């Protein structure tokens, strides 16, 4: 019995050791860059950077961010300081790898080529001012055929993470602006908050469009981003109007105030969804569901934010703590709205596919 236990324990340790070796390996700086490139914002800002992933000889999965020039299904990487780097030696003979482009991992093959190869012309065209000599090393990567439009669980997962990150960074802008201008007169604070709201809408639209272009290739992304930005600014204006008009409407009957408040609330919740529906209706059937889904998402998200932040905010507490609580609540709100809209967009896109 003791020998059997020792054997089982040894097998367990060897299995766990193999699992650790098979985890993607990267230094902390590379992990940070990799996270940035996989995010919705980084996918736009860092278009010249891609991630490559391949199995090393010892069984580890290596993940590296590299600069690449792309053309169609071809990508070319210049290995800087190649004498002190080893990863490219894995591709002296053509070998398989995965490359993270267009918001997803794609199967590919890579091989080392000399500076005079035809594929290097892609790199020369992308970086015409870069000096290239005969001693530099290039890796030519050939992607597999396009995997087709994004669908199903992969669409849900990619939407949730990208939109959560985009909305969190977007929400951080008006949160910081609002905290900084709370003691300023309305003539200064109002325009600042409206601009901040437009920035939030731009980042939200950018995060959504970065996923939608894989699911709905013909969707006009620029219109989507601009419409989301304008709708977000309108939503902020509606949200600020009660405090701006409090003195003027305080004498109104309670029924009128309740009706006006309800109407403004409906318009606020439906503003972004309606603006996006005008574009989405040309791409998917029954797109009006998107208005209801986004309104419900924002209603629940705002409830989560207020339920988290309001009990923690205290009069006289340090401003840094106030901002930190607000940002934490904003992250919860972003995750909540992203989860709800991820389900809605998946169902709409799946209906189109059927």
Tab-separated table of C-alpha atoms in Angstrom:
chain	number	residue	atom	x	y	z
A	1	UNK	CA	0.000	0.000	0.000
A	2	UNK	CA	2.853	2.385	0.852
A	3	UNK	CA	4.623	1.626	-2.430
A	4	UNK	CA	1.405	2.238	-4.394
A	5	UNK	CA	0.883	5.579	-2.617
A	6	UNK	CA	4.452	6.629	-3.387
A	7	UNK	CA	3.967	5.674	-7.045
A	8	UNK	CA	0.726	7.636	-7.320
A	9	UNK	CA	2.294	10.663	-5.627
A	10	UNK	CA	5.265	10.555	-7.973
A	11	UNK	CA	2.971	10.321	-10.990
A	12	UNK	CA	1.000	13.314	-9.694
A	13	UNK	CA	4.168	15.383	-9.280
A	14	UNK	CA	5.394	14.471	-12.777
A	15	UNK	CA	1.992	15.349	-14.271
A	16	UNK	CA	1.903	18.725	-12.534
A	17	UNK	CA	5.471	19.419	-13.639
A	18	UNK	CA	4.525	18.663	-17.272
A	19	UNK	CA	1.498	20.965	-17.004
A	20	UNK	CA	3.698	23.815	-15.751
A	21	UNK	CA	6.128	23.305	-18.632
A	22	UNK	CA	3.275	23.460	-21.161
A	23	UNK	CA	2.023	26.822	-19.917
A	24	UNK	CA	2.783	29.784	-22.215
A	25	UNK	CA	6.168	31.189	-21.245
A	26	UNK	CA	7.160	34.859	-21.457
A	27	UNK	CA	9.068	37.426	-19.438
A	28	UNK	CA	7.082	39.999	-17.453
A	29	UNK	CA	7.688	42.796	-20.005
A	30	UNK	CA	6.576	40.483	-22.799
A	31	UNK	CA	3.507	39.445	-20.815
A	32	UNK	CA	2.554	43.081	-20.359
A	33	UNK	CA	2.996	43.817	-24.078
A	34	UNK	CA	1.082	40.639	-24.949
A	35	UNK	CA	-1.821	41.654	-22.732
A	36	UNK	CA	-1.835	45.105	-24.346
A	37	UNK	CA	-1.836	43.687	-27.889
A	38	UNK	CA	-4.748	41.372	-27.061
A	39	UNK	CA	-6.786	44.266	-25.678
A	40	UNK	CA	-9.213	46.241	-27.820
A	41	UNK	CA	-7.202	49.456	-27.574
A	42	UNK	CA	-3.857	47.813	-28.177
A	43	UNK	CA	-5.172	46.095	-31.295
A	44	UNK	CA	-5.583	49.499	-32.905
A	45	UNK	CA	-2.624	51.387	-31.420
A	46	UNK	CA	-0.200	48.512	-31.951
A	47	UNK	CA	-1.078	47.448	-35.481
A	48	UNK	CA	2.578	46.868	-36.390
A	49	UNK	CA	3.028	44.432	-33.486
A	50	UNK	CA	1.823	40.819	-33.456
A	51	UNK	CA	2.152	37.865	-31.106
A	52	UNK	CA	3.759	34.586	-32.156
A	53	UNK	CA	3.302	31.339	-30.239
A	54	UNK	CA	5.134	28.093	-30.823
A	55	UNK	CA	6.146	24.918	-28.936
A	56	UNK	CA	9.799	24.787	-27.861
A	57	UNK	CA	11.819	21.563	-27.927
A	58	UNK	CA	11.447	21.108	-24.153
A	59	UNK	CA	7.639	21.199	-24.417
A	60	UNK	CA	7.116	24.794	-23.246
A	61	UNK	CA	4.808	27.099	-25.188
A	62	UNK	CA	6.677	30.289	-26.060
A	63	UNK	CA	4.734	33.533	-26.631
A	64	UNK	CA	6.572	36.571	-28.013
A	65	UNK	CA	5.505	40.027	-29.233
A	66	UNK	CA	7.295	40.957	-32.461
A	67	UNK	CA	7.132	43.757	-34.997
A	68	UNK	CA	5.852	42.563	-38.364
A	69	UNK	CA	4.914	43.856	-41.781
A	70	UNK	CA	1.768	42.256	-43.186
A	71	UNK	CA	0.272	41.824	-46.621
A	72	UNK	CA	-2.682	39.485	-47.045
A	73	UNK	CA	-1.748	36.085	-45.663
A	74	UNK	CA	1.937	36.987	-45.409
A	75	UNK	CA	3.793	38.528	-42.457
A	76	UNK	CA	7.520	39.285	-42.262
A	77	UNK	CA	9.447	39.799	-39.017
A	78	UNK	CA	12.868	41.446	-38.796
A	79	UNK	CA	14.765	39.852	-35.914
A	80	UNK	CA	16.580	42.723	-34.245
A	81	UNK	CA	19.881	41.905	-32.546
A	82	UNK	CA	19.563	38.359	-33.862
A	83	UNK	CA	22.931	37.311	-32.443
A	84	UNK	CA	21.579	37.608	-28.897
A	85	UNK	CA	18.181	36.053	-29.618
A	86	UNK	CA	17.368	32.420	-30.093
A	87	UNK	CA	13.668	32.125	-30.922
A	88	UNK	CA	14.193	32.555	-34.663
A	89	UNK	CA	16.449	29.462	-34.766
A	90	UNK	CA	13.303	27.387	-34.270
A	91	UNK	CA	12.381	28.394	-37.830
A	92	UNK	CA	15.626	27.704	-39.676
A	93	UNK	CA	13.589	24.848	-41.116
A	94	UNK	CA	9.945	25.686	-41.854
A	95	UNK	CA	7.925	25.077	-38.700
A	96	UNK	CA	4.393	25.564	-37.442
A	97	UNK	CA	3.317	28.388	-35.140
A	98	UNK	CA	0.302	30.475	-34.194
A	99	UNK	CA	0.122	34.221	-34.793
A	100	UNK	CA	-2.291	36.614	-33.056
A	101	UNK	CA	-3.723	38.912	-35.729
A	102	UNK	CA	-7.181	40.347	-36.345
A	103	UNK	CA	-8.143	39.752	-32.705
A	104	UNK	CA	-7.595	35.969	-32.769
A	105	UNK	CA	-4.955	33.263	-32.980
A	106	UNK	CA	-4.333	31.992	-36.517
A	107	UNK	CA	-2.458	28.882	-37.599
A	108	UNK	CA	0.634	29.587	-39.686
A	109	UNK	CA	4.077	28.386	-40.701
A	110	UNK	CA	7.358	30.280	-40.406
A	111	UNK	CA	10.793	29.991	-41.964
A	112	UNK	CA	14.000	32.033	-41.849
A	113	UNK	CA	14.754	33.840	-45.129
A	114	UNK	CA	17.652	35.994	-46.252
A	115	UNK	CA	17.260	39.748	-46.936
A	116	UNK	CA	17.130	39.138	-50.684
A	117	UNK	CA	14.040	36.898	-50.574
A	118	UNK	CA	10.864	38.022	-52.338
A	119	UNK	CA	8.873	37.955	-49.100
A	120	UNK	CA	11.177	40.599	-47.566
A	121	UNK	CA	9.809	43.080	-50.106
A	122	UNK	CA	6.718	43.280	-47.867
A	123	UNK	CA	8.896	44.522	-45.025
A	124	UNK	CA	10.817	46.940	-47.258
A	125	UNK	CA	7.545	48.382	-48.526
A	126	UNK	CA	6.164	48.859	-44.986
A	127	UNK	CA	9.386	50.414	-43.657
A	128	UNK	CA	11.089	52.071	-46.657
A	129	UNK	CA	13.400	54.209	-44.529
A	130	UNK	CA	14.828	51.346	-42.516
A	131	UNK	CA	18.361	50.310	-43.491
A	132	UNK	CA	18.601	46.572	-44.238
A	133	UNK	CA	21.926	44.788	-44.682
A	134	UNK	CA	22.867	41.259	-45.693
A	135	UNK	CA	23.542	40.137	-42.123
A	136	UNK	CA	20.022	40.711	-40.810
A	137	UNK	CA	17.642	37.813	-40.166
A	138	UNK	CA	14.026	37.700	-41.321
A	139	UNK	CA	11.280	35.227	-40.514
A	140	UNK	CA	8.608	34.887	-43.193
A	141	UNK	CA	5.239	33.767	-41.833
A	142	UNK	CA	2.472	32.342	-43.997
A	143	UNK	CA	-0.997	32.333	-42.442
A	144	UNK	CA	-3.579	29.639	-43.058
A	145	UNK	CA	-6.670	30.597	-44.997
A	146	UNK	CA	-9.118	32.966	-43.320
A	147	UNK	CA	-11.088	31.124	-40.618
A	148	UNK	CA	-14.322	32.871	-41.588
A	149	UNK	CA	-16.593	35.187	-39.577
A	150	UNK	CA	-16.437	35.019	-35.793
A	151	UNK	CA	-19.286	33.020	-34.285
A	152	UNK	CA	-20.526	31.253	-31.157
A	153	UNK	CA	-18.595	30.969	-27.933
A	154	UNK	CA	-15.466	32.587	-29.364
A	155	UNK	CA	-17.499	35.680	-30.251
A	156	UNK	CA	-18.954	35.832	-26.728
A	157	UNK	CA	-15.549	35.452	-25.081
A	158	UNK	CA	-13.798	37.989	-27.302
A	159	UNK	CA	-16.624	40.509	-26.934
A	160	UNK	CA	-16.680	40.212	-23.142
A	161	UNK	CA	-12.957	40.771	-22.604
A	162	UNK	CA	-12.435	43.453	-25.246
A	163	UNK	CA	-15.532	45.479	-24.448
A	164	UNK	CA	-14.929	45.217	-20.696
A	165	UNK	CA	-11.406	46.612	-21.099
A	166	UNK	CA	-12.523	49.333	-23.525
A	167	UNK	CA	-15.441	50.450	-21.354
A	168	UNK	CA	-13.327	50.436	-18.195
A	169	UNK	CA	-10.713	52.728	-19.719
A	170	UNK	CA	-13.493	54.803	-21.230
A	171	UNK	CA	-15.298	55.168	-17.901
A	172	UNK	CA	-12.056	56.162	-16.183
A	173	UNK	CA	-11.964	59.391	-18.234
A	174	UNK	CA	-15.262	60.960	-17.014
A	175	UNK	CA	-14.650	59.536	-13.531
A	176	UNK	CA	-11.369	61.435	-13.263
A	177	UNK	CA	-12.722	64.543	-14.982
A	178	UNK	CA	-15.820	64.577	-12.769
A	179	UNK	CA	-13.750	64.274	-9.600
A	180	UNK	CA	-11.355	66.986	-10.738
A	181	UNK	CA	-14.060	69.505	-11.753
A	182	UNK	CA	-16.677	68.920	-9.044
A	183	UNK	CA	-15.927	72.290	-7.436
A	184	UNK	CA	-15.805	74.171	-10.737
A	185	UNK	CA	-18.712	76.248	-12.085
A	186	UNK	CA	-21.093	74.535	-14.514
A	187	UNK	CA	-19.794	76.592	-17.430
A	188	UNK	CA	-16.505	74.652	-17.088
A	189	UNK	CA	-17.536	71.300	-15.623
A	190	UNK	CA	-20.411	70.635	-18.056
A	191	UNK	CA	-18.402	70.891	-21.315
A	192	UNK	CA	-15.569	68.915	-19.700
A	193	UNK	CA	-17.929	66.090	-18.733
A	194	UNK	CA	-19.582	66.050	-22.157
A	195	UNK	CA	-16.195	65.753	-23.844
A	196	UNK	CA	-15.224	63.017	-21.381
A	197	UNK	CA	-18.487	61.219	-22.157
A	198	UNK	CA	-17.706	61.406	-25.863
A	199	UNK	CA	-14.269	59.912	-25.162
A	200	UNK	CA	-15.892	57.084	-23.205
A	201	UNK	CA	-18.257	56.418	-26.095
A	202	UNK	CA	-15.372	56.438	-28.559
A	203	UNK	CA	-13.420	53.837	-26.582
A	204	UNK	CA	-16.545	51.725	-26.059
A	205	UNK	CA	-17.364	51.869	-29.772
A	206	UNK	CA	-13.753	51.046	-30.606
A	207	UNK	CA	-13.796	47.975	-28.398
A	208	UNK	CA	-17.083	46.761	-29.865
A	209	UNK	CA	-16.047	47.487	-33.459
A	210	UNK	CA	-12.774	45.581	-33.016
A	211	UNK	CA	-14.852	42.430	-32.437
A	212	UNK	CA	-17.723	43.182	-34.805
A	213	UNK	CA	-15.380	43.528	-37.770
A	214	UNK	CA	-14.587	39.816	-37.304
A	215	UNK	CA	-18.243	38.795	-36.951
A	216	UNK	CA	-19.785	41.271	-39.439
A	217	UNK	CA	-17.017	42.179	-41.909
A	218	UNK	CA	-19.147	44.684	-43.829
A	219	UNK	CA	-20.283	46.682	-40.798
A	220	UNK	CA	-19.071	50.318	-41.114
A	221	UNK	CA	-16.772	50.534	-38.115
A	222	UNK	CA	-16.082	54.264	-38.312
A	223	UNK	CA	-19.799	55.075	-38.290
A	224	UNK	CA	-20.272	52.700	-35.369
A	225	UNK	CA	-17.577	54.428	-33.305
A	226	UNK	CA	-18.753	57.961	-34.143
A	227	UNK	CA	-22.411	57.109	-33.454
A	228	UNK	CA	-21.505	55.540	-30.103
A	229	UNK	CA	-19.443	58.602	-29.152
A	230	UNK	CA	-22.253	61.064	-29.980
A	231	UNK	CA	-24.858	58.921	-28.191
A	232	UNK	CA	-22.662	58.687	-25.087
A	233	UNK	CA	-22.273	62.483	-24.974
A	234	UNK	CA	-26.064	62.801	-25.285
A	235	UNK	CA	-26.524	60.302	-22.450
A	236	UNK	CA	-24.223	62.376	-20.238
A	237	UNK	CA	-26.147	65.527	-21.085
A	238	UNK	CA	-29.420	63.840	-20.127
A	239	UNK	CA	-27.897	62.445	-16.953
A	240	UNK	CA	-26.635	65.884	-15.905
A	241	UNK	CA	-29.801	67.779	-16.806
A	242	UNK	CA	-31.699	67.172	-13.502
A	243	UNK	CA	-28.960	68.842	-11.447
A	244	UNK	CA	-28.592	71.673	-13.985
A	245	UNK	CA	-32.331	72.390	-14.147
A	246	UNK	CA	-33.211	71.669	-10.517
A	247	UNK	CA	-33.965	75.311	-9.655
A	248	UNK	CA	-36.149	75.838	-12.719
A	249	UNK	CA	-38.321	72.744	-12.381
A	250	UNK	CA	-38.590	72.469	-8.603
A	251	UNK	CA	-42.047	74.090	-8.657
A	252	UNK	CA	-43.461	71.634	-11.202
A	253	UNK	CA	-46.171	69.187	-10.043
A	254	UNK	CA	-44.864	65.849	-8.756
A	255	UNK	CA	-46.662	63.929	-11.509
A	256	UNK	CA	-45.021	66.050	-14.199
A	257	UNK	CA	-41.598	65.682	-12.596
A	258	UNK	CA	-42.041	61.914	-12.342
A	259	UNK	CA	-43.130	61.675	-15.973
A	260	UNK	CA	-40.238	63.833	-17.157
A	261	UNK	CA	-37.762	61.845	-15.082
A	262	UNK	CA	-39.072	58.546	-16.422
A	263	UNK	CA	-38.913	59.783	-20.033
A	264	UNK	CA	-35.374	61.075	-19.625
A	265	UNK	CA	-34.348	57.794	-18.016
A	266	UNK	CA	-35.715	55.780	-20.942
A	267	UNK	CA	-33.970	58.033	-23.468
A	268	UNK	CA	-30.705	57.821	-21.526
A	269	UNK	CA	-30.736	54.009	-21.349
A	270	UNK	CA	-31.739	53.617	-24.995
A	271	UNK	CA	-29.480	56.311	-26.463
A	272	UNK	CA	-26.431	54.193	-27.310
A	273	UNK	CA	-28.455	51.152	-28.362
A	274	UNK	CA	-30.641	53.221	-30.691
A	275	UNK	CA	-27.658	54.919	-32.324
A	276	UNK	CA	-26.016	51.536	-32.907
A	277	UNK	CA	-29.274	49.942	-34.085
A	278	UNK	CA	-29.404	52.370	-37.003
A	279	UNK	CA	-26.213	50.705	-38.261
A	280	UNK	CA	-26.798	47.158	-37.048
A	281	UNK	CA	-30.222	46.838	-38.703
A	282	UNK	CA	-28.578	46.592	-42.136
A	283	UNK	CA	-26.448	43.638	-40.995
A	284	UNK	CA	-28.656	41.364	-38.867
A	285	UNK	CA	-32.388	40.519	-38.660
A	286	UNK	CA	-34.477	41.736	-35.717
A	287	UNK	CA	-31.794	44.239	-34.771
A	288	UNK	CA	-34.290	46.184	-32.628
A	289	UNK	CA	-33.565	43.626	-29.902
A	290	UNK	CA	-30.221	45.380	-29.523
A	291	UNK	CA	-31.921	48.507	-28.164
A	292	UNK	CA	-33.650	46.506	-25.425
A	293	UNK	CA	-30.512	44.486	-24.652
A	294	UNK	CA	-28.240	47.517	-24.313
A	295	UNK	CA	-30.801	49.390	-22.218
A	296	UNK	CA	-31.101	46.412	-19.874
A	297	UNK	CA	-27.312	46.064	-19.762
A	298	UNK	CA	-26.818	49.698	-18.759
A	299	UNK	CA	-29.642	49.553	-16.222
A	300	UNK	CA	-28.134	46.506	-14.506
A	301	UNK	CA	-24.588	47.855	-14.892
A	302	UNK	CA	-25.436	51.188	-13.306
A	303	UNK	CA	-27.207	49.335	-10.500
A	304	UNK	CA	-24.081	47.261	-9.865
A	305	UNK	CA	-21.937	50.404	-9.873
A	306	UNK	CA	-24.153	52.299	-7.441
A	307	UNK	CA	-24.644	49.238	-5.237
A	308	UNK	CA	-20.876	48.857	-4.943
A	309	UNK	CA	-19.683	52.464	-4.766
A	310	UNK	CA	-22.381	54.283	-2.780
A	311	UNK	CA	-21.940	52.348	0.498
A	312	UNK	CA	-18.157	52.861	0.324
A	313	UNK	CA	-18.104	56.567	-0.439
A	314	UNK	CA	-17.889	58.697	2.703
A	315	UNK	CA	-17.846	62.482	3.162
A	316	UNK	CA	-14.355	63.814	3.750
A	317	UNK	CA	-12.485	60.701	2.628
A	318	UNK	CA	-9.258	61.160	0.586
A	319	UNK	CA	-9.829	61.969	-3.064
A	320	UNK	CA	-7.554	59.130	-4.150
A	321	UNK	CA	-9.711	56.632	-2.252
A	322	UNK	CA	-12.861	58.119	-3.794
A	323	UNK	CA	-11.419	57.723	-7.284
A	324	UNK	CA	-10.245	54.185	-6.531
A	325	UNK	CA	-13.702	53.122	-5.359
A	326	UNK	CA	-15.234	54.698	-8.447
A	327	UNK	CA	-12.815	52.894	-10.784
A	328	UNK	CA	-13.422	49.549	-9.076
A	329	UNK	CA	-17.154	50.099	-9.443
A	330	UNK	CA	-16.579	51.096	-13.061
A	331	UNK	CA	-14.797	47.811	-13.729
A	332	UNK	CA	-17.738	45.873	-12.263
A	333	UNK	CA	-20.150	47.944	-14.349
A	334	UNK	CA	-18.094	47.355	-17.501
A	335	UNK	CA	-17.983	43.598	-16.916
A	336	UNK	CA	-21.738	43.476	-16.254
A	337	UNK	CA	-22.738	45.414	-19.366
A	338	UNK	CA	-20.263	43.461	-21.500
A	339	UNK	CA	-21.594	40.113	-20.305
A	340	UNK	CA	-25.203	41.026	-21.128
A	341	UNK	CA	-24.441	42.576	-24.517
A	342	UNK	CA	-22.150	39.634	-25.386
A	343	UNK	CA	-25.125	37.272	-25.135
A	344	UNK	CA	-27.283	39.622	-27.209
A	345	UNK	CA	-24.765	40.156	-30.012
A	346	UNK	CA	-24.070	36.436	-30.243
A	347	UNK	CA	-27.755	35.649	-30.692
A	348	UNK	CA	-28.189	38.355	-33.317
A	349	UNK	CA	-25.160	37.202	-35.289
A	350	UNK	CA	-26.189	33.535	-35.021
A	351	UNK	CA	-29.642	34.423	-36.371
A	352	UNK	CA	-27.976	36.069	-39.350
A	353	UNK	CA	-25.869	32.954	-39.945
A	354	UNK	CA	-28.950	30.714	-39.891
